[in-house]
XYZ file of C-alpha atoms in Angstrom:
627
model
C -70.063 -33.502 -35.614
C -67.329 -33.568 -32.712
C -63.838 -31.718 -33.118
C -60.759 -32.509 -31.189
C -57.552 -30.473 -30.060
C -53.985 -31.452 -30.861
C -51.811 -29.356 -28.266
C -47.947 -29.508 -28.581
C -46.959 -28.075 -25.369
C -43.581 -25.834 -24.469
C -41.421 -28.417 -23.861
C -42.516 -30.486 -27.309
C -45.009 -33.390 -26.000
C -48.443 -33.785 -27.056
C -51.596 -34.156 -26.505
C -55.119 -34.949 -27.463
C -58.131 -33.218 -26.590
C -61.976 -34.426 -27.233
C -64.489 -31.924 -26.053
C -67.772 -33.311 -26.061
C -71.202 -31.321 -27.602
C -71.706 -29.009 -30.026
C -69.233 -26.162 -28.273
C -68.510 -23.235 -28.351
C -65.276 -24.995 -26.693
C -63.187 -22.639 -24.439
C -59.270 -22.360 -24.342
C -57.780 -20.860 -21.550
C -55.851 -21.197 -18.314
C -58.913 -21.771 -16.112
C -59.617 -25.099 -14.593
C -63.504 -24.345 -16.285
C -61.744 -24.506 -19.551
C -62.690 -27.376 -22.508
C -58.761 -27.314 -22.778
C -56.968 -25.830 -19.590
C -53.183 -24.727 -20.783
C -51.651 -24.134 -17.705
C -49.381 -21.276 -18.838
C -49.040 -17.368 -17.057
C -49.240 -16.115 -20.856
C -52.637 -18.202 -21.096
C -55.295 -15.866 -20.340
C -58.090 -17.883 -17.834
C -60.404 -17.439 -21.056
C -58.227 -17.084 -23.946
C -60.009 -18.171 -27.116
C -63.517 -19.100 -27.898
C -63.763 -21.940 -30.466
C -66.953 -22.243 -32.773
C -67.162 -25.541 -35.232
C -69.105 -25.488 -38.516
C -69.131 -28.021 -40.788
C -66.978 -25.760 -43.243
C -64.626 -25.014 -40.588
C -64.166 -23.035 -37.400
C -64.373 -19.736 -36.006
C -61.226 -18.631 -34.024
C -62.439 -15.979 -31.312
C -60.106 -14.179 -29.044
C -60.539 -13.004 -25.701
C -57.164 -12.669 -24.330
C -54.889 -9.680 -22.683
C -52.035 -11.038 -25.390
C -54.001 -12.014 -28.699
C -53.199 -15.549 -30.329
C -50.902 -16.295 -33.484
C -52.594 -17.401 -36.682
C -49.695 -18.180 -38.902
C -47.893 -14.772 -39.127
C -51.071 -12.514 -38.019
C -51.903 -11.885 -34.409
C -55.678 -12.008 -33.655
C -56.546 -9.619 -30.731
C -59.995 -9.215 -29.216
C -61.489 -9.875 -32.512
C -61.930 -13.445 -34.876
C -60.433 -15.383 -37.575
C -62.161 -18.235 -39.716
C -59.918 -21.386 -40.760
C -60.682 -24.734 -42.162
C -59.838 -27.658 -39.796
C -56.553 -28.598 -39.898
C -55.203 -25.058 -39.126
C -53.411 -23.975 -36.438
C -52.397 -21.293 -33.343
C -50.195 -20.226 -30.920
C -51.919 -19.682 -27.429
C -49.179 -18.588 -24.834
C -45.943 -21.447 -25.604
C -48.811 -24.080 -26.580
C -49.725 -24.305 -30.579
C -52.949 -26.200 -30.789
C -54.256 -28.102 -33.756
C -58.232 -28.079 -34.537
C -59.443 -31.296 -36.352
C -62.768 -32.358 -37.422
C -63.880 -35.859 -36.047
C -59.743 -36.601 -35.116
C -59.342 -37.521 -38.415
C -56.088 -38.316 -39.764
C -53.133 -36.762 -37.994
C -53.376 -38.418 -35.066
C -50.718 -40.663 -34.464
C -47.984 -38.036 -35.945
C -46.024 -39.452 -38.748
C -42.587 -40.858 -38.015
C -39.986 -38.773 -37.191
C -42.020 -35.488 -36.609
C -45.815 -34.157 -35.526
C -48.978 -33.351 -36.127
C -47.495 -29.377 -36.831
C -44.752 -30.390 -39.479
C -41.942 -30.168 -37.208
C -39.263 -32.241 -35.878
C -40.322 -34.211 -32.706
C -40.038 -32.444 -29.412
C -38.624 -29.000 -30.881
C -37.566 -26.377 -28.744
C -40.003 -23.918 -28.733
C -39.612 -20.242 -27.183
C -41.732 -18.845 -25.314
C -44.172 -16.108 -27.116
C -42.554 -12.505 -27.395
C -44.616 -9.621 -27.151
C -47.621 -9.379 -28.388
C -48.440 -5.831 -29.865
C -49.082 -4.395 -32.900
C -44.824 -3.383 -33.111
C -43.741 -6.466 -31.626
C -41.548 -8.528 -33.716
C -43.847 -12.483 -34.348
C -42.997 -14.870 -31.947
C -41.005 -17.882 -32.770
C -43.192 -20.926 -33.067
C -43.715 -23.705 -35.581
C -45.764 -22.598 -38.408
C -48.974 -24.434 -39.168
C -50.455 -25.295 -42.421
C -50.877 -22.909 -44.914
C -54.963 -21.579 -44.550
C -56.562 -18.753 -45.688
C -56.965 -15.997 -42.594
C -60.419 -14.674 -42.644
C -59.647 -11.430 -39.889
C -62.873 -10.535 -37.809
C -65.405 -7.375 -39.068
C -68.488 -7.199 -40.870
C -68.825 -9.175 -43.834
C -65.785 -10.678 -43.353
C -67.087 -13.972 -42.319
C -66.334 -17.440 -44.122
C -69.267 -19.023 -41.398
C -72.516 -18.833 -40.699
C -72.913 -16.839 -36.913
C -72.868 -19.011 -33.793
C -76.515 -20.499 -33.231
C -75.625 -22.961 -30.371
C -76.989 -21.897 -27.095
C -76.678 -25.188 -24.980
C -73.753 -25.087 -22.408
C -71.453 -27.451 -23.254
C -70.677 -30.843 -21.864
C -67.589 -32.348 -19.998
C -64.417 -32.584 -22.230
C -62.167 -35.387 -21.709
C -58.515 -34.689 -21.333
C -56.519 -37.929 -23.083
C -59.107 -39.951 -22.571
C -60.146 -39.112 -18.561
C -63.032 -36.991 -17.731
C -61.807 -33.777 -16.248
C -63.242 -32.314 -12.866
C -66.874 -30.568 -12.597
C -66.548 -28.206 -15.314
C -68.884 -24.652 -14.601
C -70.432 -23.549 -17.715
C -69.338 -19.985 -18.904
C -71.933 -17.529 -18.045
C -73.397 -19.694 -15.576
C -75.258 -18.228 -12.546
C -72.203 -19.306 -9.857
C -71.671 -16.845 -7.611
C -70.117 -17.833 -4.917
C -66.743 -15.779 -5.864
C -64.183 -15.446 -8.474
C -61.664 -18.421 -7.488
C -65.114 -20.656 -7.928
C -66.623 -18.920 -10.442
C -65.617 -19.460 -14.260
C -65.008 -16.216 -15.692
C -67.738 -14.450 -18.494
C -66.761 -15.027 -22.174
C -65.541 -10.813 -22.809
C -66.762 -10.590 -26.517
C -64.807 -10.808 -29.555
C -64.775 -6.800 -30.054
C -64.239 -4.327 -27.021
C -65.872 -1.708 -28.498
C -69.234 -1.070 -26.241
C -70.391 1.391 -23.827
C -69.421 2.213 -20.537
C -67.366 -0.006 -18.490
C -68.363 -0.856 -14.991
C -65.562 0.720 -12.521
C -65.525 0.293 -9.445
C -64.372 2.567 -6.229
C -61.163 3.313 -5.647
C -59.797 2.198 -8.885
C -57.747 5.047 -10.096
C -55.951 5.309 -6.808
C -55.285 1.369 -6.920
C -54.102 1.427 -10.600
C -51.540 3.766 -9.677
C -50.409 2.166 -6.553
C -50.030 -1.424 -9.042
C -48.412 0.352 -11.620
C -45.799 2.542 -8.858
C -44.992 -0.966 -7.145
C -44.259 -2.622 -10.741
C -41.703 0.128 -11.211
C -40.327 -0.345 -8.046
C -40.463 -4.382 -8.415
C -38.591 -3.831 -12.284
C -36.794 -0.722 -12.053
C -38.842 0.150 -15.193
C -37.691 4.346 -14.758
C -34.032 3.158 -14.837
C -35.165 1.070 -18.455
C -34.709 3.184 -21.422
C -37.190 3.090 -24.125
C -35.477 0.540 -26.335
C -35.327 -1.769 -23.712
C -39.140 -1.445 -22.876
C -39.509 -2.771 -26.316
C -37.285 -6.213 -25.571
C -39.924 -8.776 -25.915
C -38.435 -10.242 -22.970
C -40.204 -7.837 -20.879
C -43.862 -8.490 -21.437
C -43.299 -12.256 -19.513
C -41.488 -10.227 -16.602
C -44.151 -7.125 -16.250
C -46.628 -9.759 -16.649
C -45.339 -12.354 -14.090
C -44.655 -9.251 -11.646
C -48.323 -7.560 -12.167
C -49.599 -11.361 -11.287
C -47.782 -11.361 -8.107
C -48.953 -7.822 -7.307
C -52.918 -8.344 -8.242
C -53.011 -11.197 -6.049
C -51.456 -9.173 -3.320
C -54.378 -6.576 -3.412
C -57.215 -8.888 -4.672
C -59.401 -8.663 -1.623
C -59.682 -4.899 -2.973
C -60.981 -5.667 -6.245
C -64.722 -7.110 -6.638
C -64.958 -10.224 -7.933
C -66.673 -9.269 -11.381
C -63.264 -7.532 -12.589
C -61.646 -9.479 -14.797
C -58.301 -9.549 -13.539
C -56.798 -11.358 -16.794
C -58.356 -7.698 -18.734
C -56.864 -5.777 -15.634
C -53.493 -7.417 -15.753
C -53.296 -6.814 -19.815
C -54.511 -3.424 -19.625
C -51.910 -2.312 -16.995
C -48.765 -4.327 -18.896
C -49.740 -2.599 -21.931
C -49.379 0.977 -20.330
C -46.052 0.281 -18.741
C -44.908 -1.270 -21.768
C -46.893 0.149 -24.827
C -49.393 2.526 -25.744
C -52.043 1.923 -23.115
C -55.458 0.839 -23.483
C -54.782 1.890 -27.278
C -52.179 -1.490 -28.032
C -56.190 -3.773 -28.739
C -57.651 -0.582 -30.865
C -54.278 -1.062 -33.234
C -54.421 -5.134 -33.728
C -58.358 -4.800 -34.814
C -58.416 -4.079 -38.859
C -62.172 -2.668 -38.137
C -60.863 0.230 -36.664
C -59.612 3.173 -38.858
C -58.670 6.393 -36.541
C -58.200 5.950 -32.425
C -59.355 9.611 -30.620
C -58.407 10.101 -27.075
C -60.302 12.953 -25.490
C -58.913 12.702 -22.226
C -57.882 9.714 -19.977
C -61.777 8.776 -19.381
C -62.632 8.998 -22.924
C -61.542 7.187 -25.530
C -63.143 7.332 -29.235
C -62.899 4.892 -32.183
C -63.974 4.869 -35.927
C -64.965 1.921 -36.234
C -66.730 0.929 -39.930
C -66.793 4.437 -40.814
C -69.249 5.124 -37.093
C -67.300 7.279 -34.126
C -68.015 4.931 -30.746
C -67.223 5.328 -27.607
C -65.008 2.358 -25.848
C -64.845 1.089 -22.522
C -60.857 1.978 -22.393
C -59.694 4.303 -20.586
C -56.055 5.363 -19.299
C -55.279 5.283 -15.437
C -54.859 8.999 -15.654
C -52.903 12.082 -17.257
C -49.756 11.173 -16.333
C -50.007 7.922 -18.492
C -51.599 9.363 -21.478
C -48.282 11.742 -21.426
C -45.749 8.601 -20.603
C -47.527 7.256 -23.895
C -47.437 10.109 -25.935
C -43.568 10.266 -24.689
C -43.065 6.400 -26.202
C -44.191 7.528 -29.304
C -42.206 10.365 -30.282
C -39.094 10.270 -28.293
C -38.044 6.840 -31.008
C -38.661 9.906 -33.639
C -36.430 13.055 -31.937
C -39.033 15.097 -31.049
C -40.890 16.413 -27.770
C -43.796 17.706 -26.318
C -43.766 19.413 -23.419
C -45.175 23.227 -21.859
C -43.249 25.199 -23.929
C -43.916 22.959 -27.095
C -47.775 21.380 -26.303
C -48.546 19.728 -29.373
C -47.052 17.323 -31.865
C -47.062 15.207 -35.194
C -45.753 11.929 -35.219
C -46.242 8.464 -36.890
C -46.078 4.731 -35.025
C -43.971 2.293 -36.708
C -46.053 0.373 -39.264
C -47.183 4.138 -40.576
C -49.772 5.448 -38.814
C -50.173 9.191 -38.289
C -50.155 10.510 -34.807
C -51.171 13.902 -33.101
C -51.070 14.696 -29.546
C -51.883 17.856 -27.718
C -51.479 18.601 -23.695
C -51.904 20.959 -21.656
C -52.485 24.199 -21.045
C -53.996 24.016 -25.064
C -55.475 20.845 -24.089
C -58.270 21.921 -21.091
C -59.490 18.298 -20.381
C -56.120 16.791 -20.249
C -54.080 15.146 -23.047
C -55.397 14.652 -26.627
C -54.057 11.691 -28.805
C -55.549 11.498 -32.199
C -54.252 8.579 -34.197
C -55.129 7.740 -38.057
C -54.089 4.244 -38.413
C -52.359 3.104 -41.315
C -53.444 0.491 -43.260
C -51.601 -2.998 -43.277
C -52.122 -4.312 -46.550
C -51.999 -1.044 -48.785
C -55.385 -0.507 -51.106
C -55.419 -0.603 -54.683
C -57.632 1.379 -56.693
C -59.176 -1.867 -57.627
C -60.496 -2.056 -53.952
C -61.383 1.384 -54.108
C -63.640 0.687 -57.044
C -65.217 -2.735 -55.095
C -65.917 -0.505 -52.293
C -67.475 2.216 -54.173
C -64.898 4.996 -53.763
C -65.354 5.467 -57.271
C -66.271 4.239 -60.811
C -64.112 1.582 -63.125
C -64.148 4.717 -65.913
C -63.131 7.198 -62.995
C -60.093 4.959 -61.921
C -58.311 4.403 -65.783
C -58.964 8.120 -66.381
C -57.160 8.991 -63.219
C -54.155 5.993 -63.529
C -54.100 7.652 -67.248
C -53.476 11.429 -66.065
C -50.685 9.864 -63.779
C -48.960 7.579 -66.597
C -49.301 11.059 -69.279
C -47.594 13.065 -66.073
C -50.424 15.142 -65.413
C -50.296 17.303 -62.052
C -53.106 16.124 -59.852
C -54.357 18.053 -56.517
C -56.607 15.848 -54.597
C -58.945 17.868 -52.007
C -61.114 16.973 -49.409
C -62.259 17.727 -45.963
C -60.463 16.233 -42.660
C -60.646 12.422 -42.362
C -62.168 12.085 -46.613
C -59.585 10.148 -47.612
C -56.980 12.258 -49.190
C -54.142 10.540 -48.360
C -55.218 7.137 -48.867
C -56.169 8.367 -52.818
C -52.613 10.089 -52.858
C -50.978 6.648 -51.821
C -53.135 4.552 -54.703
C -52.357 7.227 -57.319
C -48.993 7.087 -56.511
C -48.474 3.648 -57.176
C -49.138 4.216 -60.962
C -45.658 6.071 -61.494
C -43.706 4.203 -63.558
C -40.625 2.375 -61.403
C -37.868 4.043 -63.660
C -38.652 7.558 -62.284
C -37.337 9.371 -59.249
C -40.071 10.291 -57.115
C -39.469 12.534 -54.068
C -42.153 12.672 -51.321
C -42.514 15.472 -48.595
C -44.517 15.175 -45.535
C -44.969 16.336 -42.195
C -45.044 13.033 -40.831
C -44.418 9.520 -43.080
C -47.549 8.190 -43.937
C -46.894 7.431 -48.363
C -46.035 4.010 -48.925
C -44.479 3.852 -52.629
C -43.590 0.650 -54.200
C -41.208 2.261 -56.644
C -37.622 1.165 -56.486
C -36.910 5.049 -56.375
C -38.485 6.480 -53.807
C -36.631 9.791 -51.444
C -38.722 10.002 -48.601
C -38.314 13.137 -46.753
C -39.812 14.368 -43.640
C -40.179 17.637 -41.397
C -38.257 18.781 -38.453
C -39.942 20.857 -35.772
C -37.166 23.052 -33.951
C -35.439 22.368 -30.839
C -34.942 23.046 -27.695
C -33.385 26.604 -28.488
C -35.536 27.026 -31.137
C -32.766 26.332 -34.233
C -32.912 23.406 -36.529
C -36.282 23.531 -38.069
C -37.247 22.352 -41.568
C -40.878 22.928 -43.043
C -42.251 21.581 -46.272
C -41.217 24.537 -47.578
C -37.914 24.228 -46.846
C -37.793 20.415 -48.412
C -39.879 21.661 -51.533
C -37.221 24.119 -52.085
C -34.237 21.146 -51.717
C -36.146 18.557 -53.897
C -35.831 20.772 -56.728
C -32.212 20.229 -56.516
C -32.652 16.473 -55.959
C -32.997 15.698 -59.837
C -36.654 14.347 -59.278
C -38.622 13.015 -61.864
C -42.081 13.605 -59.793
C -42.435 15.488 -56.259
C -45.109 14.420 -54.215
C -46.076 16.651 -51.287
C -48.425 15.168 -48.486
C -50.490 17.807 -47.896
C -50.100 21.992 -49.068
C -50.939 23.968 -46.226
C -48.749 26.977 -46.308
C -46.651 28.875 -48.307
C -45.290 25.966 -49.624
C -48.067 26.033 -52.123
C -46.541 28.382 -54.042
C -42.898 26.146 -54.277
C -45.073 23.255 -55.764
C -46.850 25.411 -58.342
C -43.244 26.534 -59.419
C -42.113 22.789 -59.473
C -45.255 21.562 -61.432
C -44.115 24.680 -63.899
C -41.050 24.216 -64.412
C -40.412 19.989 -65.783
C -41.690 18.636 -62.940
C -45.168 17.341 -64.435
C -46.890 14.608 -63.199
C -46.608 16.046 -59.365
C -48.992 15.178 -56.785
C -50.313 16.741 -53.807
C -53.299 17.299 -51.645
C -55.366 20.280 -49.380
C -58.172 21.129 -47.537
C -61.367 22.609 -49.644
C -64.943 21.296 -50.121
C -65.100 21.380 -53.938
C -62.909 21.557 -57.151
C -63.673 26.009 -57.404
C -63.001 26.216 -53.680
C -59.430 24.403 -53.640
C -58.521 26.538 -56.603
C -59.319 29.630 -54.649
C -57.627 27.892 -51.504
C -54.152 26.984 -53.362
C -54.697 31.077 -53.966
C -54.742 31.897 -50.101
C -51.698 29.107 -49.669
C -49.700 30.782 -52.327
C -50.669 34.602 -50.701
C -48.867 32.955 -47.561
C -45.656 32.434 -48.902
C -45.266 36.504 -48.085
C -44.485 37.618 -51.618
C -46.314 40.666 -53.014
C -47.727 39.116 -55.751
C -50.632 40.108 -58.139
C -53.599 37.572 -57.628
C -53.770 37.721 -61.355
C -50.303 36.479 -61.524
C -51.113 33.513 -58.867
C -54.054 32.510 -60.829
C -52.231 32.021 -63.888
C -49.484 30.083 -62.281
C -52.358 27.697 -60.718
C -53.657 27.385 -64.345
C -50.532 26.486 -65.473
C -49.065 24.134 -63.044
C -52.637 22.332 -62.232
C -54.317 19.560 -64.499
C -56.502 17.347 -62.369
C -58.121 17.986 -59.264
C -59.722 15.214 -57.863
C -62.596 16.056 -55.322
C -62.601 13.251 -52.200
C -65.488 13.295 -49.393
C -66.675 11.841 -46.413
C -70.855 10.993 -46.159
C -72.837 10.523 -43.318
C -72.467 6.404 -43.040
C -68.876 6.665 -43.173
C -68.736 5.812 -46.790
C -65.676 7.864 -48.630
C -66.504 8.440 -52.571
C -64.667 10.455 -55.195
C -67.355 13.036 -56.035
C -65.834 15.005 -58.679
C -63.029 14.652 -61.528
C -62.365 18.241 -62.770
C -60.034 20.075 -64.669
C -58.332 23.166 -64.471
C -58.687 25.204 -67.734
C -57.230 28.840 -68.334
C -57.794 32.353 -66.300
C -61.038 33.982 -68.249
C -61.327 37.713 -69.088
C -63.001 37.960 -65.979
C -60.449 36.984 -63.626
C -62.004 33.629 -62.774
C -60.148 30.178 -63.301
C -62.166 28.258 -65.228
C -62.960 24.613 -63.941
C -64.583 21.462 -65.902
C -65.888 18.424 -64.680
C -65.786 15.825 -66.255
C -66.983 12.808 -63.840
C -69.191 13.553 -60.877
C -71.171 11.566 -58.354
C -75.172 12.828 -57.780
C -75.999 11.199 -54.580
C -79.280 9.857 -54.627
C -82.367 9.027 -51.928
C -80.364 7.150 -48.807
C -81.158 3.774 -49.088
C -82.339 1.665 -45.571
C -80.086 2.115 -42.595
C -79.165 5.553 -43.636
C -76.569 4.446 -46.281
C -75.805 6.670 -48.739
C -76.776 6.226 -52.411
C -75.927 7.770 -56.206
C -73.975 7.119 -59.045
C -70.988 7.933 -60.931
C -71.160 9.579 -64.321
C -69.276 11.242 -67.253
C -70.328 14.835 -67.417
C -70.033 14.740 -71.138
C -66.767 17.162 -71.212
C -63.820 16.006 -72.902
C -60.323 16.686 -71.582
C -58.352 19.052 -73.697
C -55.114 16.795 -73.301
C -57.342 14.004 -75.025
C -54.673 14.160 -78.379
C -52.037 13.452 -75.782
C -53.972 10.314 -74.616
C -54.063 9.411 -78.160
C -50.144 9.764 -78.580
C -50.145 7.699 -75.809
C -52.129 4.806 -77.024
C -54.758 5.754 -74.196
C -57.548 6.605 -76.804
C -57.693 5.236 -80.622
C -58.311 7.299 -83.341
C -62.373 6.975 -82.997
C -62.417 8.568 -79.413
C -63.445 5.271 -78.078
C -61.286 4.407 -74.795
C -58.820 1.563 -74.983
């Protein structure tokens, strides 16, 4: 089986390309290259190509990432069926299986569905903010993102180095095999294949690097006038092509004091993306693997990746950078960190949550702590394929929302509250007026009706603060069907009780406790905060009242998140204590091989006691059997 590239270049001509062997083919700016795109936005080894008779695998190993139709692969794979194709730098390239039949282009356009010689810009920036870049869009073909599971293909078995490709028709120069045994220098040398995920151990560094980072990075400001720039401007996507034409220019100046096994295409990225983005972090925020980004300090740098904490190779050129990017994030949003206010919470455009502490709380140096948020929202259908919980858990649940039950979801840091909050959500009827309160934006509602509102920390001289308490309070004079409240943490607790109480059923909110008794007795401690002298008697009665549903979330050892309990709140008993049901549960059973966690969902065999208002409802028929 032999493949062949179609390559519309910037200026609209084309090309063929027949590698011969079995691949993998290389793509990249390097003479070594199967198909050498002579480009500065062309990375020397920017995408790995793997054929299979189904179709091929799409690997990227670039500082910019490559298009796929409106997704940007970044240091991780896609798998398409031949035919498809990608951006790489101003160059869209075509993969075809034996140059089968759209080669010569049809008259009057191309190979990509366009008009003949179009004017094509030249790629914006490539981040995970970045607005797409303008280029012809290929065919229509399923995107198959890199990760576990996720492959369409069978893994790459081919371990032969592959043979001379043929550029229209004329055999290129010697070609050096990646990973070949060359080493004679870098300029001779092709460059190692860096593998489709990052995410390893320790990077080698070499001496002096720090102090040569800096010097780059101070000379690039110089070159750009990047301090003069506000931080609007930084985002233009006509900057990336300046900072990284300039950083070129500058690496070669100083390459005799870099060894010749740095990549300087990685180096070059790495150092565009902290005067431009967020660092080191702009790779962890394109891969869909990766759930929450930790930085520890500027040496250490933490992902989740498949539910596992790893260590990565990235790392930040030092303090001052890991506070220049904690500056691009929440300057945009009007707040600050600084001495006199150290930490901060945030979000990044798509979503994601952001924390970031300094020092003098901070002893090792700057602390970022990002939860990413998810681009293509979950469903509780998902939830229920991934084993988050049971089909009969999830129409109970979407039930108590649709009969405007008040819900309280708990869980420990990092279970999964949120994400459960967001799902549930989405069952709300669209002709009601939901209002949602958080400290930072993270709910994404669907609902036509949606008020979104969001904290304020004070400023500078201390005045113009809001809390959730504060918005609580002004929601009840918004008119709102439902109130949904991120997260009760505070006094606050006690505003949302009074809401759920008083017409506002079918609320939902979420806190911190490690079982269905314990968040009881912790919305009790919230509601004590509030600074009212109030009976605990009283506060218990008032939970009883307002709460129907608490929904237990937790985190296992293998990263697995599962619904482990379903309970509900019944009345204050002569003793004092609130009364709670369950009625589903998960027992976890013996940990199957590789330490994965195992059990099952079941009904406890307790029946709700707003089961007649199911029935009203249609939920239940008349024989107690579930619709």
């Amino acid at each position: 089986m032999t493949i062949r590239f179609v390559v519309q270049g910037a200026d609209g001509t084309l090309r063929r390309v027949e590698p011969l062997g079995a691949g993998p083919f290389v793509i990249g700016r390097h003479s070594s290259a199967h198909l050498q795109i002579d480009d500065d936005l062309v990375s020397r080894q920017h995408v790995r190509i793997e054929a299979f008779e189904s179709g091929f695998r799409l690997i990227d190993t670039s500082s910019n990432g490559t298009r796929v139709g409106e997704a940007i692969v970044r240091q991780t794979h896609a798998d398409l069926p031949y035919g498809a194709s990608f951006a790489v730098g101003a160059s869209m390239v075509l993969v075809e299986r034996n140059g089968a039949s759209s080669w010569p282009p049809p008259p009057g356009g191309d190979v990509f569905g366009t008009p003949a010689a179009p004017s094509v810009r030249r790629p914006t920036r490539v981040s995970a903010a970045a607005p797409a870049p303008s280029v012809p869009a290929p065919r229509p073909s399923p995107l198959n993102l890199g990760g576990p599971g996720a492959s369409a293909f069978p893994p790459a078995s081919r371990v032969a180095p592959p043979a001379l490709p043929r550029v229209d028709g004329v055999a290129s120069p010697s070609v050096v095999p990646p990973n070949s045994a060359n080493t004679e220098g870098s300029a001779s040398r092709a460059p190692s294949l860096a593998p489709a995920s990052r995410v390893m151990g320790e990077a080698p560094r070499f001496e002096g690097e720090g102090d040569l980072r800096r010097q780059i990075h101070a000379t690039l400001i110089e070159n750009l006038d990047l301090a003069a720039l506000e931080g609007g401007q930084l985002d233009d996507p006509s900057m990336r092509p300046r900072v990284l034409a300039a950083l070129r220019r500058i690496v070669k100046q100083v390459d005799e004091r870099i060894p010749a096994t740095v990549d300087r295409d990685r180096l070059i990225g790495d150092l565009a993306d902290e005067a431009l983005g967020l660092g080191p972090l702009e790779r962890f925020l394109t891969d869909p693997t990766i759930s929450e980004i930790m930085v520890v300090d500027p040496e250490s740098i933490y992902v989740e990746k498949n539910g596992h904490l790893v260590r990565t190779d990235a790392r930040f050129t030092d303090d001052d950078r890991v506070r220049a990017c904690i500056e691009r994030i929440v300057t945009p949003l009007g707040r600050r960190i600084d001495e006199s206010s150290p930490l901060v919470d945030a979000r990044l455009k798509d979503g994601s949550r952001v924390n970031a502490i300094i020092r003098p709380l901070a002893l090792r140096g700057s602390c970022i702590t990002i939860r990413k948020f998810a681009a293509t929202p979950l469903t509780l259908a998902k939830l229920v394929e991934f084993g988050s919980l049971s089909e009969e858990m999830a129409r109970f649940l979407v039930r108590c929302v649709k009969a405007k039950k008040n819900i309280v979801i708990s869980g420990g840091t990092g279970s999964g509250k949120t994400t459960l909050l967001n799902v549930l959500s989405a069952a709300i009827p669209a002709d009601e007026r939901i209002v949602t309160i958080e400290d930072a934006a993270e709910l994404r509602l669907g609902q036509p009706h949606v008020v979104s509102l969001e904290t304020r920390p004070p400023n500078l001289e201390g005045r113009g603060e809001y809390t959730i308490r504060d918005l609580v309070r002004n929601a009840l004079r918004m008119r709102p069907d439902r109130i949904v409240v991120g997260e009760c943490r505070g006094g606050e607790a006690l505003d949302m009780l009074q809401a759920m109480n008083t017409g506002h059923d079918g609320s939902l909110t979420t806190t911190h406790a490690n079982s269905p008794i314990e968040a009881v007795s912790r919305l009790e401690t919230l509601c004590l905060m509030a600074g009212l002298d109030l009976p605990v008697r009283a506060i218990r009665e008032q939970i009883c009242g307002a709460v129907d549903i608490i929904v237990q979330q937790s985190r296992f050892s293998d990263g697995s998140r599962r619904v482990t309990s379903v309970a509900e709140v019944g009345e204050v008993e002569d003793d004092g204590i609130v009364k709670v049901v369950p009625l589903f549960e998960f027992t976890r059973g013996k940990d199957v091989a590789g330490g994965k966690v195992a059990g099952r969902f079941h009904a406890t065999g307790y029946l709700p006691s707003f089961l007649d208002q199911f029935q009203v409802l249609g939920f239940v028929a008349e024989n107690g059997r579930w619709t």
